[in-house]
Short mmCIF file of C-alpha atoms in Angstrom, two decimals:
data_model
loop_
_atom_site.label_atom_id
_atom_site.label_comp_id
_atom_site.label_asym_id
_atom_site.label_seq_id
_atom_site.Cartn_x
_atom_site.Cartn_y
_atom_site.Cartn_z
CA UNK P 1101 190.38 -50.91 -22.37
CA UNK P 1102 193.33 -51.75 -20.09
CA UNK P 1103 196.51 -53.22 -21.46
CA UNK P 1104 195.99 -56.60 -19.74
CA UNK P 1105 192.49 -56.93 -21.23
CA UNK P 1106 193.83 -56.16 -24.69
CA UNK P 1107 196.55 -58.77 -24.30
CA UNK P 1108 193.99 -61.26 -23.05
CA UNK P 1109 191.72 -60.49 -26.12
CA UNK P 1110 194.67 -60.86 -28.60
CA UNK P 1111 195.43 -64.25 -26.85
CA UNK P 1112 191.86 -65.49 -27.25
CA UNK P 1113 191.79 -64.37 -30.86
CA UNK P 1114 195.05 -66.00 -31.74
CA UNK P 1115 194.00 -69.14 -30.06
CA UNK P 1116 190.68 -69.57 -31.93
CA UNK P 1117 191.56 -67.93 -35.30
CA UNK P 1118 193.11 -71.01 -36.88
CA UNK P 1119 190.09 -73.29 -36.23
CA UNK P 1120 187.64 -70.61 -37.22
CA UNK P 1121 189.41 -69.94 -40.53
CA UNK P 1122 189.73 -73.71 -41.32
CA UNK P 1123 185.97 -74.08 -40.86
CA UNK P 1124 185.31 -71.13 -43.12
CA UNK P 1125 187.71 -72.46 -45.83
CA UNK P 1126 185.98 -75.85 -45.76
CA UNK P 1127 182.45 -74.09 -45.93
CA UNK P 1128 183.64 -72.05 -49.07
CA UNK P 1129 184.76 -75.22 -50.74
CA UNK P 1130 181.45 -76.95 -49.90
CA UNK P 1131 179.43 -74.02 -51.23
CA UNK P 1132 181.47 -74.03 -54.34
CA UNK P 1133 181.00 -77.73 -54.96
CA UNK P 1134 177.19 -77.49 -54.21
CA UNK P 1135 176.71 -74.68 -56.78
CA UNK P 1136 178.78 -76.58 -59.35
CA UNK P 1137 177.12 -80.00 -58.86
CA UNK P 1138 173.63 -78.97 -57.43
CA UNK P 1139 174.28 -81.06 -54.31
CA UNK P 1140 173.17 -80.45 -50.69
CA UNK P 1141 175.65 -77.93 -49.22
CA UNK P 1142 175.16 -79.15 -45.59
CA UNK P 1143 176.04 -82.67 -46.63
CA UNK P 1144 179.20 -81.61 -48.67
CA UNK P 1145 180.29 -79.37 -45.74
CA UNK P 1146 179.92 -82.31 -43.37
CA UNK P 1147 181.84 -84.72 -45.59
CA UNK P 1148 184.67 -82.29 -46.33
CA UNK P 1149 184.93 -81.45 -42.70
CA UNK P 1150 185.23 -85.17 -41.70
CA UNK P 1151 187.90 -85.48 -44.42
CA UNK P 1152 189.83 -82.71 -42.46
CA UNK P 1153 189.34 -84.04 -38.96
CA UNK P 1154 192.95 -84.41 -38.23
CA UNK P 1155 192.85 -80.58 -37.64
CA UNK P 1156 190.63 -81.17 -34.50
CA UNK P 1157 193.54 -82.71 -32.75
CA UNK P 1158 195.94 -79.78 -33.23
CA UNK P 1159 196.28 -76.13 -32.58
CA UNK P 1160 193.02 -75.61 -34.48
CA UNK P 1161 190.92 -77.42 -31.79
CA UNK P 1162 189.78 -74.30 -29.78
CA UNK P 1163 188.68 -72.44 -32.77
CA UNK P 1164 186.84 -75.61 -34.21
CA UNK P 1165 185.06 -76.05 -30.87
CA UNK P 1166 184.05 -72.38 -30.72
CA UNK P 1167 182.76 -72.56 -34.37
CA UNK P 1168 180.67 -75.73 -33.85
CA UNK P 1169 179.16 -74.17 -30.74
CA UNK P 1170 178.72 -70.39 -31.10
CA UNK P 1171 178.69 -69.74 -34.84
CA UNK P 1172 175.96 -72.54 -34.87
CA UNK P 1173 173.87 -70.59 -32.39
CA UNK P 1174 174.28 -67.30 -34.36
CA UNK P 1175 173.05 -69.12 -37.50
CA UNK P 1176 170.03 -70.51 -35.70
CA UNK P 1177 169.07 -67.09 -34.19
CA UNK P 1178 169.18 -65.54 -37.70
CA UNK P 1179 166.72 -68.08 -38.97
CA UNK P 1180 164.04 -65.95 -37.32
CA UNK P 1181 164.58 -63.47 -40.15
CA UNK P 1182 162.90 -65.90 -42.58
CA UNK P 1183 159.55 -65.88 -41.00
CA UNK P 1184 156.69 -63.49 -41.48
CA UNK P 1185 153.23 -63.83 -39.90
CA UNK P 1186 151.66 -62.15 -42.91
CA UNK P 1187 153.00 -65.01 -45.06
CA UNK P 1188 151.57 -67.62 -42.79
CA UNK P 1189 148.11 -65.85 -42.30
CA UNK P 1190 147.80 -65.64 -46.21
CA UNK P 1191 147.46 -69.44 -46.37
CA UNK P 1192 144.53 -69.87 -43.92
CA UNK P 1193 144.16 -72.05 -40.91
CA UNK P 1194 144.26 -75.61 -42.48
CA UNK P 1195 147.97 -75.56 -43.60
CA UNK P 1196 148.97 -74.14 -40.24
CA UNK P 1197 146.93 -76.97 -38.52
CA UNK P 1198 148.72 -79.58 -40.74
CA UNK P 1199 152.15 -78.17 -39.84
CA UNK P 1200 151.50 -78.05 -36.09
CA UNK P 1201 149.83 -81.56 -35.91
CA UNK P 1202 152.45 -83.24 -38.22
CA UNK P 1203 155.52 -81.72 -36.39
CA UNK P 1204 154.12 -82.57 -32.84
CA UNK P 1205 152.95 -86.06 -33.78
CA UNK P 1206 156.12 -87.00 -35.66
CA UNK P 1207 158.43 -85.85 -32.87
CA UNK P 1208 156.45 -87.78 -30.32
CA UNK P 1209 156.28 -90.88 -32.38
CA UNK P 1210 159.99 -90.56 -33.11
CA UNK P 1211 160.75 -90.35 -29.35
CA UNK P 1212 158.69 -93.46 -28.70
CA UNK P 1213 160.26 -95.33 -31.59
CA UNK P 1214 163.77 -94.39 -30.33
CA UNK P 1215 162.99 -95.74 -26.95
CA UNK P 1216 161.45 -98.95 -28.38
CA UNK P 1217 164.76 -99.37 -30.44
CA UNK P 1218 166.82 -99.14 -27.38
CA UNK P 1219 168.08 -95.43 -27.92
CA UNK P 1220 168.00 -92.47 -25.67
CA UNK P 1221 164.72 -90.61 -26.19
CA UNK P 1222 166.81 -87.45 -26.92
CA UNK P 1223 168.06 -89.13 -30.07
CA UNK P 1224 164.36 -89.50 -31.09
CA UNK P 1225 163.87 -85.77 -30.35
CA UNK P 1226 166.89 -84.90 -32.37
CA UNK P 1227 166.16 -86.99 -35.48
CA UNK P 1228 162.45 -86.47 -35.23
CA UNK P 1229 162.83 -82.68 -34.84
CA UNK P 1230 165.18 -82.73 -37.94
CA UNK P 1231 162.60 -84.76 -40.00
CA UNK P 1232 159.52 -82.79 -38.91
CA UNK P 1233 160.90 -79.22 -38.89
CA UNK P 1234 163.74 -78.16 -41.25
CA UNK P 1235 166.37 -80.92 -41.72
CA UNK P 1236 169.98 -80.22 -41.02
CA UNK P 1237 169.27 -76.69 -39.54
CA UNK P 1238 166.77 -78.18 -37.00
CA UNK P 1239 169.27 -81.03 -36.02
CA UNK P 1240 171.97 -78.35 -35.41
CA UNK P 1241 169.57 -76.13 -33.42
CA UNK P 1242 168.25 -78.89 -31.23
CA UNK P 1243 171.80 -80.19 -30.56
CA UNK P 1244 172.74 -76.77 -29.36
CA UNK P 1245 169.93 -76.95 -26.80
CA UNK P 1246 170.35 -80.57 -25.71
CA UNK P 1247 172.56 -81.53 -22.79
CA UNK P 1248 176.26 -82.45 -23.32
CA UNK P 1249 176.72 -86.14 -23.95
CA UNK P 1250 179.66 -88.13 -25.31
CA UNK P 1251 177.59 -89.51 -28.15
CA UNK P 1252 175.75 -86.21 -29.00
CA UNK P 1253 178.09 -84.96 -31.72
CA UNK P 1254 178.08 -88.45 -33.59
CA UNK P 1255 174.20 -88.49 -33.29
CA UNK P 1256 174.07 -84.96 -34.69
CA UNK P 1257 176.26 -85.61 -37.61
CA UNK P 1258 174.49 -88.94 -38.45
CA UNK P 1259 171.25 -87.09 -38.32
CA UNK P 1260 172.56 -84.41 -40.64
CA UNK P 1261 173.68 -87.08 -43.13
CA UNK P 1262 170.40 -88.93 -43.02
CA UNK P 1263 168.14 -85.94 -43.41
CA UNK P 1264 170.27 -84.44 -46.23
CA UNK P 1265 170.25 -87.77 -48.08
CA UNK P 1266 166.47 -88.42 -47.53
CA UNK P 1267 165.66 -84.71 -48.41
CA UNK P 1268 167.44 -85.03 -51.66
CA UNK P 1269 165.63 -88.23 -52.40
CA UNK P 1270 162.29 -86.53 -51.57
CA UNK P 1271 163.01 -83.63 -53.89
CA UNK P 1272 163.01 -86.07 -56.69
CA UNK P 1273 160.21 -88.47 -55.68
CA UNK P 1274 157.67 -86.21 -53.87
CA UNK P 1275 156.66 -84.14 -57.03
CA UNK P 1276 155.98 -87.42 -58.86
CA UNK P 1277 153.84 -88.60 -55.86
CA UNK P 1278 151.92 -85.26 -55.85
CA UNK P 1279 151.15 -85.60 -59.52
CA UNK P 1280 150.14 -89.33 -59.19
CA UNK P 1281 147.73 -88.46 -56.37
CA UNK P 1282 146.21 -85.68 -58.43
CA UNK P 1283 146.77 -83.07 -55.75
CA UNK P 1284 145.68 -79.48 -56.76
CA UNK P 1285 148.26 -76.71 -56.72
CA UNK P 1286 147.56 -75.67 -53.08
CA UNK P 1287 147.51 -79.19 -51.83
CA UNK P 1288 150.67 -80.00 -53.72
CA UNK P 1289 152.50 -76.93 -52.19
CA UNK P 1290 151.35 -77.87 -48.69
CA UNK P 1291 152.40 -81.50 -49.27
CA UNK P 1292 155.88 -80.51 -50.49
CA UNK P 1293 156.43 -77.87 -47.93
CA UNK P 1294 155.19 -80.15 -45.01
CA UNK P 1295 157.23 -83.21 -45.91
CA UNK P 1296 160.63 -82.42 -47.42
CA UNK P 1297 163.27 -81.77 -44.84
CA UNK P 1298 165.51 -79.03 -46.00
CA UNK P 1299 164.59 -75.54 -47.34
CA UNK P 1300 166.61 -75.82 -50.52
CA UNK P 1301 164.99 -79.04 -51.54
CA UNK P 1302 161.59 -77.75 -50.77
CA UNK P 1303 162.27 -74.80 -53.14
CA UNK P 1304 163.76 -77.17 -55.77
CA UNK P 1305 160.74 -79.45 -55.79
CA UNK P 1306 158.00 -76.82 -55.42
CA UNK P 1307 159.21 -74.62 -58.25
CA UNK P 1308 159.90 -77.63 -60.45
CA UNK P 1309 156.17 -78.17 -60.50
CA UNK P 1310 154.96 -74.58 -60.92
CA UNK P 1311 155.64 -70.99 -59.57
CA UNK P 1312 152.39 -71.13 -57.45
CA UNK P 1313 153.25 -74.56 -55.91
CA UNK P 1314 156.70 -73.29 -55.13
CA UNK P 1315 155.34 -70.19 -53.31
CA UNK P 1316 153.02 -72.29 -51.30
CA UNK P 1317 155.63 -74.89 -50.43
CA UNK P 1318 158.18 -72.25 -49.42
CA UNK P 1319 155.67 -70.54 -47.03
CA UNK P 1320 154.59 -73.80 -45.49
CA UNK P 1321 158.31 -74.66 -44.99
CA UNK P 1322 158.72 -71.31 -43.16
CA UNK P 1323 155.83 -72.36 -40.81
CA UNK P 1324 157.69 -75.47 -39.95
CA UNK P 1325 160.74 -73.40 -39.16
CA UNK P 1326 158.64 -71.40 -36.86
CA UNK P 1327 157.93 -74.54 -34.80
CA UNK P 1328 161.64 -74.73 -34.11
CA UNK P 1329 161.24 -72.37 -31.15
CA UNK P 1330 158.63 -74.36 -29.07
CA UNK P 1331 160.65 -77.65 -29.80
CA UNK P 1332 163.82 -75.93 -28.54
CA UNK P 1333 161.90 -74.98 -25.39
CA UNK P 1334 160.67 -78.54 -24.89
CA UNK P 1335 164.36 -79.83 -25.35
CA UNK P 1336 165.62 -77.36 -22.75
CA UNK P 1337 162.81 -78.42 -20.41
CA UNK P 1338 163.93 -82.07 -20.70
CA UNK P 1339 167.48 -80.89 -20.01
CA UNK P 1340 166.39 -78.95 -16.94
CA UNK P 1341 164.44 -81.92 -15.65
CA UNK P 1342 167.60 -83.95 -15.88
CA UNK P 1343 169.61 -81.47 -13.86
CA UNK P 1344 171.38 -79.66 -16.62
CA UNK P 1345 174.38 -80.79 -18.52
CA UNK P 1346 176.01 -83.19 -16.01
CA UNK P 1347 176.93 -80.42 -13.63
CA UNK P 1348 173.66 -80.06 -11.72
CA UNK P 1349 173.22 -76.56 -13.18
CA UNK P 1350 169.87 -75.87 -14.77
CA UNK P 1351 170.19 -74.23 -18.12
CA UNK P 1352 167.89 -71.22 -18.90
CA UNK P 1353 164.44 -71.90 -20.14
CA UNK P 1354 165.26 -70.02 -23.29
CA UNK P 1355 168.85 -69.93 -24.56
CA UNK P 1356 170.08 -66.57 -25.86
CA UNK P 1357 169.85 -67.80 -29.49
CA UNK P 1358 166.14 -68.79 -28.95
CA UNK P 1359 165.41 -65.27 -27.57
CA UNK P 1360 167.27 -63.81 -30.60
CA UNK P 1361 165.07 -66.02 -32.80
CA UNK P 1362 161.90 -64.66 -31.32
CA UNK P 1363 163.04 -61.02 -31.49
CA UNK P 1364 164.16 -61.29 -35.22
CA UNK P 1365 160.89 -63.05 -36.16
CA UNK P 1366 158.89 -60.29 -34.52
CA UNK P 1367 160.82 -57.48 -36.14
CA UNK P 1368 160.53 -59.26 -39.56
CA UNK P 1369 156.73 -59.79 -39.09
CA UNK P 1370 156.10 -56.17 -38.29
CA UNK P 1371 157.97 -55.16 -41.39
CA UNK P 1372 160.61 -53.11 -39.57
CA UNK P 1373 163.47 -54.66 -41.52
CA UNK P 1374 164.38 -53.41 -45.00
CA UNK P 1375 164.30 -56.32 -47.58
CA UNK P 1376 168.01 -55.83 -48.26
CA UNK P 1377 168.75 -56.47 -44.49
CA UNK P 1378 166.53 -59.42 -44.45
CA UNK P 1379 168.26 -61.01 -47.42
CA UNK P 1380 171.55 -60.35 -45.94
CA UNK P 1381 170.46 -61.96 -42.68
CA UNK P 1382 169.17 -64.99 -44.49
CA UNK P 1383 172.46 -65.35 -46.39
CA UNK P 1384 174.46 -64.88 -43.14
CA UNK P 1385 172.34 -67.51 -41.38
CA UNK P 1386 173.00 -70.01 -44.16
CA UNK P 1387 176.74 -69.33 -44.08
CA UNK P 1388 176.92 -69.57 -40.31
CA UNK P 1389 175.25 -73.08 -40.39
CA UNK P 1390 177.43 -74.27 -43.34
CA UNK P 1391 180.63 -73.04 -41.35
CA UNK P 1392 179.31 -74.62 -38.12
CA UNK P 1393 178.63 -78.00 -39.82
CA UNK P 1394 182.05 -77.89 -41.27
CA UNK P 1395 183.51 -77.62 -37.79
CA UNK P 1396 181.22 -80.43 -36.45
CA UNK P 1397 182.55 -82.60 -39.26
CA UNK P 1398 186.07 -82.04 -38.25
CA UNK P 1399 185.22 -83.21 -34.75
CA UNK P 1400 184.07 -86.54 -35.75
CA UNK P 1401 186.00 -89.70 -36.69
CA UNK P 1402 184.76 -91.82 -39.68
CA UNK P 1403 185.20 -94.97 -37.69
CA UNK P 1404 182.72 -93.79 -35.06
CA UNK P 1405 180.06 -93.33 -37.74
CA UNK P 1406 180.74 -96.63 -39.12
CA UNK P 1407 179.58 -98.18 -35.78
CA UNK P 1408 176.04 -96.70 -35.77
CA UNK P 1409 174.43 -99.88 -37.09
CA UNK P 1410 171.12 -100.37 -38.88
CA UNK P 1411 168.70 -99.32 -36.30
CA UNK P 1412 169.31 -95.52 -36.59
CA UNK P 1413 168.96 -95.77 -40.30
CA UNK P 1414 165.64 -97.56 -39.96
CA UNK P 1415 164.43 -94.95 -37.50
CA UNK P 1416 165.19 -91.96 -39.77
CA UNK P 1417 163.61 -93.72 -42.83
CA UNK P 1418 160.61 -94.72 -40.64
CA UNK P 1419 160.17 -91.08 -39.43
CA UNK P 1420 160.35 -89.86 -43.10
CA UNK P 1421 157.74 -92.33 -44.23
CA UNK P 1422 155.54 -91.74 -41.19
CA UNK P 1423 155.59 -87.86 -41.79
CA UNK P 1424 154.80 -88.44 -45.50
CA UNK P 1425 151.67 -90.61 -44.73
CA UNK P 1426 150.57 -88.34 -41.87
CA UNK P 1427 150.58 -85.12 -44.09
CA UNK P 1428 148.75 -86.92 -46.91
CA UNK P 1429 146.07 -88.09 -44.47
CA UNK P 1430 145.65 -84.56 -43.15
CA UNK P 1431 145.42 -83.00 -46.58
CA UNK P 1432 142.77 -85.68 -47.61
CA UNK P 1433 140.79 -84.92 -44.36
CA UNK P 1434 140.78 -81.15 -44.98
CA UNK P 1435 139.94 -81.56 -48.63
#
C-alpha cells in the first residue's frame, strides 16, 4: 500500500471514529438498561440516541452517518444466519402459508391505508413491513433499501418507536388472547410468532406459555424474517421505477446486504456453519442493529417527531390490529 493510500485511510478513520465510538457507547448503555429493566433494547437505543442528538452537528457527524447507513446494512445481512430451511419444513405447509399471506396482505393494506390517509405509499411499505415482518429490524432494513428522502429518517424512527411499543404491549396481551380463545399449543405458537413484531417479544411471550409454544413461535418468527428479502426486492423495484434516489441512477435490483442475507441463509440451511459461529453471527447482527439505531436516534430532533400528528399513530395501530385479526382468521380456517 502506497504512502498516500495509508494517509488517506488514516484520514478516513480519524474522521469517522468519533461518531462510530459515540454510537457504540450509546448502544452499550441501551443494552445495559434493557438487561436491567427487561425493556426493548431498540427503543432504549433510539431514545438514548435522541438524547445525544447534539453530537450529530459536530465532528462526530461523518461517523454517525456512516454507522446509521453501513453498520445497519451489515446487521441486516447477518440476519440471514438466523434462518434454517429445516426449521421451517418441520412445521408443515400451513404455518408457512399463514406467514406468506399475512405478510403480503398486511403490507398491501398498509400501503393503501397510507395513501388514503394522505401519506406517501412508501411510508405504508415501511410501517407495514415493520408490522408484518420483524419490527424494528425490518424497519431499518427497508429504510436502507428505500430512496433517500428528507422525511425518511423521521419516518423510520417513528416506525421503530411505534413497533417497539406495540410489540411490548402485544407480548403482554397476546398470550392472554391465545388462552381466552382456547388455542392449542401449535396454534398458539403460530399465533404469537405470526403477530408479535420483534423477535425478543415473540420469545418472551411464547416461552411464558410453554416450552413447546415458545419453540413454535420462534420458528414462525424466523419464517417472517425470511420474508424480509422479497419485500426488500419489492422496495428496490419501487425505487428503480421512480428513477433511483433523486439522481436518476437506478439502484441494483439486489443491494449487497440482500445478497449477503441470501448467502448466509443458504449456508446456514445447509449446515455448513458451526453452531458457535452462528451464535456469534446472531449476536453481532443484534449489536450492529442496536448501534445503528443509536446513530439514527442521534440524527433526529425531538421537535420533528412531535409534529407527526395522530394519523401515523392510527395507521400503525390499525396495521397491528389488522394483522392480529388476519392471522386468527387464517388459523381458524386451517383448523
